Amino acid sequence: MLTNFIQKLNNFQEHSADEIAILEDAVSGVVDVDKGIDILNERQRPGDVQLLIDGWACRYSVTRQGKGQIMAYLLPGDLCDVHVTLLNRMMDHSIRTLSRAKVASIPRRKMEDIIDNHPRLARSLFWSTLVDESILRMWLLNLGARPANRRLAHLFCELLVRSRAAGLTANHSFYLPLTQAELGEAMGITIVHTNRVMQKLRSEGLITFRQKHLQINDWEAFKSFSEFESTYLHLERADPSLARDL
Amino acid sequence: MLTNFIQKLNNFQEHSADEIAILEDAVSGVVDVDKGIDILNERQRPGDVQLLIDGWACRYSVTRQGKGQIMAYLLPGDLCDVHVTLLNRMMDHSIRTLSRAKVASIPRRKMEDIIDNHPRLARSLFWSTLVDESILRMWLLNLGARPANRRLAHLFCELLVRSRAAGLTANHSFYLPLTQAELGEAMGITIVHTNRVMQKLRSEGLITFRQKHLQINDWEAFKSFSEFESTYLHLERADPSLARDL
DNA sequence: CGATCTGTTGATGCTCATCAAATCCAGTGG
DNA sequence: CCACTGGATTTGATGAGCATCAACAGATCG
């Protein structure tokens, strides 16, 4: 159930069977959610922390002019909003599913208990919010300082590495259940332009995209094209097979 | 010494004299730093948490193509990197001063002690990182979904409110010691375009900029032009004179 | 009082947005 | 199994926003 979540946290520090049991125990209900549904809505005070078990989701927000912006992608094993819940604050953005998904809840009480009584787990959770923030900064750098083709390429690098860090794939190909519209909404470009950039990346032989699976053909070349350096993902203790590729 | 810092934290919850004393006590040395100096450099493991006492600074990063991007502005009272220090991680970006500045250090040990033994202070610090992350998301929305003029206007709204929340000003005018190049570097536009947008905002009577003081002429009109809604700054318990303007 | 940084202006071109329509594709029902 | 349907991708044409290059004026400062 929590495999992806645990695998992700293990990139920071190894967790014992006891610790895993504590996490497993904290999870209350798992629900199936259709594509395009808000898990959390802006101006809502979440009572539980949500954990994405399966499927993809995104943080997003919409300007008054009606232009949407995806501000993060959530993969299986990603937590929704630890701090907002713990501090009992209002959500300042929404989270919606990008595919059919399974979402688990961790009641605030249990989360508080973990933070207070299990310092190692608390540190791991703390680490995961640090990574979230770091990703956010990298996206900002991407949007502000890179042209659309490198921007998209950089995103693909990130998603591949995150997929591998969560144990979702083992090579240079990963499941990417997003439409070009959803990719564009994250990169701040239109669907038309997204399409043209994707075509260029494919025609240049950099990527292959078939049946929602994106393959990066020459990882080193692609990394260098994207200016991708994985340090910002803070995977210092990554699994050797992943570490070779960072 | 810590007035701005305390004032900022008081927007989350009121702090007692005891708590303030604990913070004052944690601060070790204060140093003067010239403009344009890196306080923290990428790929460095900070030993202490840095606190900006006076002057402005920014988080930034540079792409391999040599294009820089400012990812956050730090005002007096802002902390540099609590989580990175606490988790003993590597910095994934740099921080440099944008004016002459005074910077204080809080040794990691003292910070850990506060987190472990003073839950109210810990919560306040936790809150401030939540706000930092929220600002980051708003900048992303700004860069991805708003044209340059609203983008810049929105930034000014944010900086005014943050200045007021830190007790740096009391009306609709605030000290903005930035060059147009530095503004552009944050908004992802060139210095030339920044200049033209600024001129437009001034000629339309929206803002007045004299001697590094930016005044917003009609707050309600400007807010609506900028699509600024302060909820993302999480100032729920703000001082009444500020709250009226949120 | 030259040197340097900052702000300003003009000319030109590229990246990307916008609008519109065609094609492809997966799923659905007859 | 084929026609239908609605979403996703693709293509073309045109224009706006912003970048780039270059030069100059104004401010600031040792």
Short mmCIF file of C-alpha atoms (C1' of nucleotides) in Angstrom, two decimals, chain C residues 23-27, chain D residues 4-9:
data_model
loop_
_atom_site.label_atom_id
_atom_site.label_comp_id
_atom_site.label_asym_id
_atom_site.label_seq_id
_atom_site.Cartn_x
_atom_site.Cartn_y
_atom_site.Cartn_z
"C1'" DT C 23 -7.15 14.80 -38.29
"C1'" DC C 24 -6.46 11.12 -35.22
"C1'" DC C 25 -7.88 8.10 -31.60
"C1'" DA C 26 -10.37 5.51 -27.80
"C1'" DG C 27 -14.47 4.55 -26.18
"C1'" DC D 4 -20.77 7.97 -33.90
"C1'" DT D 5 -18.71 10.99 -30.50
"C1'" DG D 6 -15.84 13.78 -27.77
"C1'" DG D 7 -11.27 14.37 -26.46
"C1'" DA D 8 -6.37 14.83 -27.90
"C1'" DT D 9 -3.14 15.95 -31.29
#
